[in-house]
Amino acid sequence: MSIAGKKGHDNVAMLGIGAYRPTRVVSNDEVCEVLDSTDEWIFERSGIRNRRWISGDESLRSISVAAGRRALRNSGVDPSRIGALILATSSWPMLTPHGAPIVASDLGMNGIAAFDLTSGCGGFGYGLGVATDMIRAGSVEYVLLIGAETMTIGIDPTDRGTAFIFGDGAGAVVIGPSEENGISPTVWGSDGENAEAIKQDINFVDYMQRAQDLQGTDPKVEPVGRMALRMEGPRVFRWAAVTLPRALSTALDVAGVSKEDIEVFIPHQANSRINELMKKNLGLADDIPMAGDIENTGNTSAASIPLAMEEMLATGKAKGGQLALLLGFGAGLSYAGQVVILPPAPAESSL
């Protein structure tokens, strides 16, 4: 007796994009009211001038829903055809329940397959690979992929290694069948030997034990403190300089294209110096548009690439139908990249 299988669509593409940027704009000068640094130092080392932080009633849940809703509208795909929702995030505030089913319900799609995907700043690339393979395998026909983060709830505002880098935001794409293939096989990998370079400074179990041990004590004398993200910047930079050029070259090879074919470069918005170095090492032409959303958005982890893509399309720096090279990288340490055909410019943008 044989078990029936299923065949999906060979050609898959991003059909629409949407994003949400929190309303609060935070300048380097504002960050430096607490952080021992300067606007000039921050910009020279990262390329960041401003970033967005959630405020008021904004939350990871609300910005995920807003970005997803815009992606659906811009794609023209009826929400009833979405078979799965992937929420790429590392900052959903609870381990249980996870966020994707809640976001799907808020979008009026309760009942579909919905799961969170945690792979740090490479999360969108991992999600894009998983979604594309799901459609090719016939598991679903359309996927809504949302990359969303509220990084600022987990940073120490006095930490010179992280406080100025991160921002909040959400970006989403609708992925589905297309006449020509618009998403290459994913090139991805990880380096657990260097995982400690980006880490939460205390695990949940130890944090709960600390809180229990300090019950009844004066919090002014013995504060519980908070969990925070820590990063060894030079260690990450060295890893990126060695690992990422190989990943980019491999992405071109598996896509069957050359560097001369690439029309747009959209790397993760972690550090403008790293991005310039990658572009140079890969030998991309100087006049090829490269995402620079980091300047006013900061590093939004799994939301970084869809936000940068949406900004380029909305401002005309890139056009729908162009061939783009994507690469996300960060905590894990992990990376994921693809060659893609850009979706149409959003009729409803976040700018």
Coordinates of C-alpha atoms in Angstrom, one line a residue:
M1 CA 0.0 0.0 0.0
S2 CA 1.4 3.4 -0.9
I3 CA 0.6 6.7 0.7
A4 CA -0.7 9.5 -1.5
G5 CA 1.6 12.5 -2.0
K6 CA 1.0 16.0 -3.3
K7 CA 2.7 18.2 -5.9
G8 CA 2.6 22.0 -5.7
H9 CA 3.8 24.8 -7.9
D10 CA 7.3 25.0 -9.3
N11 CA 7.2 28.7 -9.9
V12 CA 6.7 30.8 -6.8
A13 CA 7.1 34.6 -6.2
M14 CA 6.4 37.4 -3.8
L15 CA 3.1 38.9 -5.0
G16 CA 2.7 41.9 -2.7
I17 CA 4.5 43.6 0.2
G18 CA 3.4 45.7 3.2
A19 CA 5.0 47.2 6.2
Y20 CA 4.4 49.2 9.4
R21 CA 6.8 51.6 11.0
P22 CA 6.0 52.8 14.5
T23 CA 5.1 56.5 14.8
R24 CA 7.8 57.4 17.3
V25 CA 11.1 58.5 15.7
V26 CA 14.1 58.3 18.0
S27 CA 17.2 60.2 17.0
N28 CA 20.8 59.5 18.0
D29 CA 20.8 62.6 20.2
E30 CA 17.8 61.2 22.1
V31 CA 19.5 57.8 22.6
C32 CA 22.6 59.6 23.9
E33 CA 20.6 61.3 26.6
V34 CA 21.1 57.9 28.4
L35 CA 23.9 56.3 26.4
D36 CA 27.5 57.5 26.8
S37 CA 28.0 58.2 23.1
T38 CA 27.5 60.8 20.4
D39 CA 25.5 61.2 17.1
E40 CA 28.7 61.3 15.1
W41 CA 30.2 58.2 16.7
I42 CA 27.0 56.2 16.2
F43 CA 26.6 57.2 12.5
E44 CA 30.2 56.6 11.6
R45 CA 30.2 53.1 13.0
S46 CA 26.7 52.0 12.0
G47 CA 25.2 54.3 9.5
I48 CA 22.2 55.0 11.8
R49 CA 20.8 58.5 12.4
N50 CA 17.2 57.6 13.6
R51 CA 15.2 54.5 14.5
R52 CA 11.5 53.8 15.3
W53 CA 10.3 52.7 18.7
I54 CA 6.8 51.4 19.6
S55 CA 4.8 53.8 21.8
G56 CA 1.2 54.3 22.9
D57 CA -0.9 51.3 22.1
E58 CA 1.5 49.9 19.5
S59 CA 2.7 46.3 20.2
L60 CA 4.4 43.5 18.3
R61 CA 0.9 42.1 17.8
S62 CA -0.6 45.3 16.4
I63 CA 2.3 46.1 14.0
S64 CA 2.4 42.5 12.7
V65 CA -1.3 42.7 11.9
A66 CA -0.9 46.1 10.2
A67 CA 2.0 44.9 8.0
G68 CA 0.2 41.7 7.1
R69 CA -3.0 43.6 6.2
R70 CA -1.1 45.9 3.9
A71 CA 0.7 43.1 2.2
L72 CA -2.6 41.3 1.6
R73 CA -4.2 44.5 0.1
N74 CA -1.2 45.2 -2.1
S75 CA -1.0 41.7 -3.4
G76 CA -4.7 41.5 -4.4
V77 CA -4.9 38.0 -3.0
D78 CA -8.1 37.3 -1.2
P79 CA -7.3 36.4 2.5
S80 CA -9.4 33.3 2.2
R81 CA -6.7 31.8 -0.1
I82 CA -3.9 32.1 2.4
G83 CA -3.2 28.6 3.7
A84 CA -0.5 29.5 6.2
L85 CA 0.9 32.4 8.2
I86 CA 4.6 32.4 9.3
L87 CA 5.6 35.0 11.9
A88 CA 9.4 35.5 11.8
T89 CA 10.3 37.1 15.2
S90 CA 12.5 36.8 18.2
S91 CA 10.6 39.3 20.4
W92 CA 7.1 37.9 20.8
P93 CA 6.6 38.5 24.5
M94 CA 5.4 35.0 25.5
L95 CA 6.7 31.5 24.7
T96 CA 3.1 30.2 25.0
P97 CA 0.9 30.9 23.2
H98 CA 3.1 31.8 20.2
G99 CA 2.2 34.7 18.1
A100 CA 1.3 33.5 14.6
P101 CA -2.2 32.0 15.4
I102 CA -3.2 35.2 17.3
V103 CA -2.0 37.4 14.4
A104 CA -3.9 35.1 11.9
S105 CA -7.0 35.4 13.9
D106 CA -6.7 39.2 14.1
L107 CA -6.4 39.2 10.3
G108 CA -9.7 37.3 10.0
M109 CA -7.9 34.0 9.0
N110 CA -8.5 32.0 12.2
G111 CA -8.0 28.3 11.5
I112 CA -5.1 28.3 9.1
A113 CA -1.7 26.8 9.8
A114 CA 0.2 29.4 11.7
F115 CA 3.6 29.2 13.4
D116 CA 6.4 31.4 14.7
L117 CA 9.9 31.1 13.2
T118 CA 12.8 32.3 15.3
S119 CA 16.2 32.7 13.6
G120 CA 17.2 36.2 14.7
C121 CA 18.1 38.7 12.0
G122 CA 18.0 35.9 9.4
G123 CA 14.4 35.1 10.2
F124 CA 12.8 36.6 7.1
G125 CA 15.2 34.7 4.8
Y126 CA 14.5 31.5 6.7
G127 CA 10.8 32.2 6.5
L128 CA 10.9 32.9 2.8
G129 CA 12.7 29.6 2.2
V130 CA 10.2 27.7 4.3
A131 CA 7.2 29.4 2.7
T132 CA 8.5 28.8 -0.8
D133 CA 9.2 25.2 -0.2
M134 CA 5.8 24.7 1.3
I135 CA 4.1 26.0 -1.9
R136 CA 6.4 24.0 -4.1
A137 CA 5.6 20.8 -2.1
G138 CA 1.8 21.4 -2.3
S139 CA 1.3 21.9 1.4
V140 CA -0.4 25.3 0.8
E141 CA -1.0 27.6 -2.2
Y142 CA -0.4 31.0 -0.6
V143 CA 1.6 32.0 2.5
L144 CA 1.6 35.3 4.4
L145 CA 5.1 35.8 5.8
I146 CA 5.5 38.5 8.4
G147 CA 8.9 39.6 9.8
A148 CA 8.2 41.7 12.9
E149 CA 10.2 42.8 15.9
T150 CA 10.0 45.1 19.0
M151 CA 13.7 44.9 19.8
T152 CA 13.6 47.9 22.1
I153 CA 11.8 46.0 24.8
G154 CA 14.8 43.8 25.3
I155 CA 17.8 46.2 25.2
D156 CA 19.7 47.9 28.0
P157 CA 19.6 51.6 27.1
T158 CA 23.1 52.1 28.7
D159 CA 24.8 49.3 26.7
R160 CA 27.1 50.8 24.1
G161 CA 27.1 47.5 22.2
T162 CA 23.4 47.4 21.5
A163 CA 21.4 50.4 22.7
F164 CA 21.8 52.5 19.6
I165 CA 21.5 49.7 17.0
F166 CA 18.0 48.4 17.3
G167 CA 14.6 49.6 16.3
D168 CA 11.0 48.3 16.0
G169 CA 8.9 47.5 12.9
A170 CA 7.2 45.0 10.7
G171 CA 7.3 43.9 7.1
A172 CA 5.3 41.3 5.3
V173 CA 5.0 39.6 1.9
V174 CA 2.4 37.4 0.3
I175 CA 4.0 34.4 -1.5
G176 CA 2.2 32.3 -4.1
P177 CA 2.3 30.7 -7.5
S178 CA 3.5 32.7 -10.5
E179 CA 4.0 32.3 -14.2
E180 CA 7.8 32.6 -13.8
N181 CA 9.8 31.6 -10.8
G182 CA 10.6 34.6 -8.6
I183 CA 12.4 33.0 -5.6
S184 CA 15.6 31.0 -5.9
P185 CA 16.5 28.1 -3.6
T186 CA 17.6 29.3 -0.2
V187 CA 21.2 29.4 0.8
W188 CA 21.4 29.2 4.5
G189 CA 23.5 28.1 7.4
S190 CA 24.5 28.6 11.0
D191 CA 27.5 28.7 13.3
G192 CA 26.6 27.6 16.8
E193 CA 30.3 27.7 17.8
N194 CA 30.0 31.5 17.8
A195 CA 26.4 31.7 19.0
E196 CA 27.5 33.4 22.2
A197 CA 28.4 36.5 20.2
I198 CA 24.7 37.6 20.3
K199 CA 22.8 36.4 23.2
Q200 CA 20.2 37.1 25.9
D201 CA 22.2 37.7 29.1
I202 CA 20.2 35.4 31.3
N203 CA 17.9 32.4 30.5
F204 CA 14.3 32.4 31.5
V205 CA 14.7 29.7 34.2
D206 CA 17.6 31.5 35.9
Y207 CA 15.7 34.8 35.7
M208 CA 12.6 33.3 37.4
Q209 CA 14.8 31.7 40.1
R210 CA 16.5 35.1 40.7
A211 CA 13.0 36.8 41.1
Q212 CA 11.9 34.1 43.5
D213 CA 15.1 34.3 45.6
L214 CA 14.7 38.1 45.9
Q215 CA 11.0 38.0 47.0
G216 CA 10.5 40.1 50.1
T217 CA 13.8 42.1 49.6
D218 CA 14.0 45.8 49.0
P219 CA 14.2 46.2 45.2
K220 CA 16.2 49.4 45.7
V221 CA 18.8 47.4 47.5
E222 CA 18.6 44.2 45.5
P223 CA 16.9 44.8 42.2
V224 CA 15.7 41.8 40.1
G225 CA 17.0 43.6 37.1
R226 CA 15.9 42.7 33.5
M227 CA 16.9 40.4 30.7
A228 CA 18.8 42.2 27.9
L229 CA 20.4 41.4 24.6
R230 CA 24.2 41.5 24.5
M231 CA 26.4 41.5 21.4
E232 CA 30.1 41.2 20.8
G233 CA 30.2 43.5 17.8
P234 CA 33.8 42.9 16.7
R235 CA 33.3 39.1 16.8
V236 CA 30.1 39.3 14.7
F237 CA 31.9 41.6 12.3
R238 CA 34.7 39.1 11.8
W239 CA 32.3 36.3 11.3
A240 CA 30.3 38.3 8.8
A241 CA 33.4 39.3 6.8
V242 CA 34.4 35.6 6.3
T243 CA 31.0 33.9 6.0
L244 CA 28.7 36.2 4.1
P245 CA 30.7 36.8 0.9
R246 CA 30.7 33.0 0.4
A247 CA 27.0 32.9 1.1
L248 CA 26.3 35.6 -1.5
S249 CA 28.4 33.9 -4.2
T250 CA 26.6 30.6 -3.5
A251 CA 23.2 32.3 -3.7
L252 CA 24.1 33.5 -7.2
D253 CA 25.3 30.1 -8.2
V254 CA 22.2 28.2 -7.1
A255 CA 19.9 30.8 -8.7
G256 CA 21.8 30.3 -12.0
V257 CA 22.5 34.1 -12.4
S258 CA 25.7 36.1 -12.4
K259 CA 26.6 39.2 -10.4
E260 CA 26.0 41.3 -13.6
D261 CA 22.4 40.2 -13.6
I262 CA 21.7 41.6 -10.1
E263 CA 19.8 44.9 -10.3
V264 CA 19.2 45.6 -6.6
F265 CA 21.1 44.5 -3.4
I266 CA 19.0 44.3 -0.2
P267 CA 21.2 43.0 2.7
H268 CA 20.0 42.9 6.3
Q269 CA 20.2 46.4 7.8
A270 CA 22.7 45.7 10.6
N271 CA 25.6 47.9 9.8
S272 CA 26.2 50.1 6.7
R273 CA 29.9 49.3 6.8
I274 CA 29.3 45.5 6.6
N275 CA 26.9 46.1 3.7
E276 CA 29.4 48.2 1.8
L277 CA 32.1 45.6 2.4
M278 CA 29.8 42.8 1.1
K279 CA 28.9 44.8 -2.0
K280 CA 32.5 45.5 -2.8
N281 CA 33.7 41.9 -2.1
L282 CA 31.0 40.4 -4.3
G283 CA 32.0 42.8 -7.1
L284 CA 28.6 44.3 -7.6
A285 CA 28.6 47.5 -9.8
D286 CA 28.9 50.7 -7.9
D287 CA 25.7 52.1 -9.4
I288 CA 23.6 49.1 -8.3
P289 CA 21.0 50.4 -5.8
M290 CA 21.6 49.0 -2.3
A291 CA 19.2 49.3 0.6
G292 CA 20.0 52.0 3.1
D293 CA 17.0 51.8 5.3
I294 CA 19.2 51.4 8.4
E295 CA 19.8 55.2 8.4
N296 CA 16.3 56.0 9.6
T297 CA 15.0 52.6 10.8
G298 CA 17.9 51.0 12.5
N299 CA 18.3 47.3 12.8
T300 CA 14.9 45.7 13.1
S301 CA 16.2 42.1 13.0
A302 CA 13.7 39.8 11.2
A303 CA 11.7 42.8 9.9
S304 CA 14.8 44.4 8.4
I305 CA 14.8 43.0 4.9
P306 CA 11.0 43.4 4.1
L307 CA 11.1 47.0 5.6
A308 CA 14.1 47.8 3.4
M309 CA 12.5 46.3 0.4
E310 CA 9.3 48.2 0.9
E311 CA 11.2 51.5 1.3
M312 CA 13.1 51.0 -1.9
L313 CA 9.9 50.1 -3.9
A314 CA 7.8 52.9 -2.4
T315 CA 10.4 55.6 -3.1
G316 CA 11.3 54.3 -6.6
K317 CA 14.9 53.3 -5.7
A318 CA 13.9 49.9 -7.0
K319 CA 11.1 48.7 -9.2
G320 CA 8.8 45.7 -9.2
G321 CA 10.1 43.0 -11.5
Q322 CA 13.8 43.7 -10.9
L323 CA 16.2 41.0 -9.9
A324 CA 17.4 41.4 -6.3
L325 CA 19.9 39.7 -4.0
L326 CA 18.8 39.3 -0.4
L327 CA 20.8 38.2 2.6
G328 CA 19.9 38.2 6.3
F329 CA 22.3 37.4 9.0
G330 CA 22.7 37.7 12.8
A331 CA 21.9 35.8 16.0
G332 CA 22.5 32.0 15.9
L333 CA 24.9 32.9 14.3
S334 CA 22.7 32.3 11.2
Y335 CA 22.3 33.5 7.7
A336 CA 19.8 33.0 4.8
G337 CA 19.8 34.5 1.3
Q338 CA 17.9 34.3 -2.0
V339 CA 17.8 35.8 -5.4
V340 CA 14.3 37.1 -6.0
I341 CA 12.2 39.1 -8.4
L342 CA 10.9 42.1 -6.5
P343 CA 7.1 42.4 -5.9
P344 CA 5.2 45.3 -7.3
A345 CA 5.6 48.7 -5.6
P346 CA 3.1 49.0 -2.8
A347 CA 0.0 51.0 -3.5
E348 CA -0.3 51.5 0.3
S349 CA 3.1 52.1 1.9
S350 CA 4.4 52.7 5.4
L351 CA 6.2 55.9 4.5

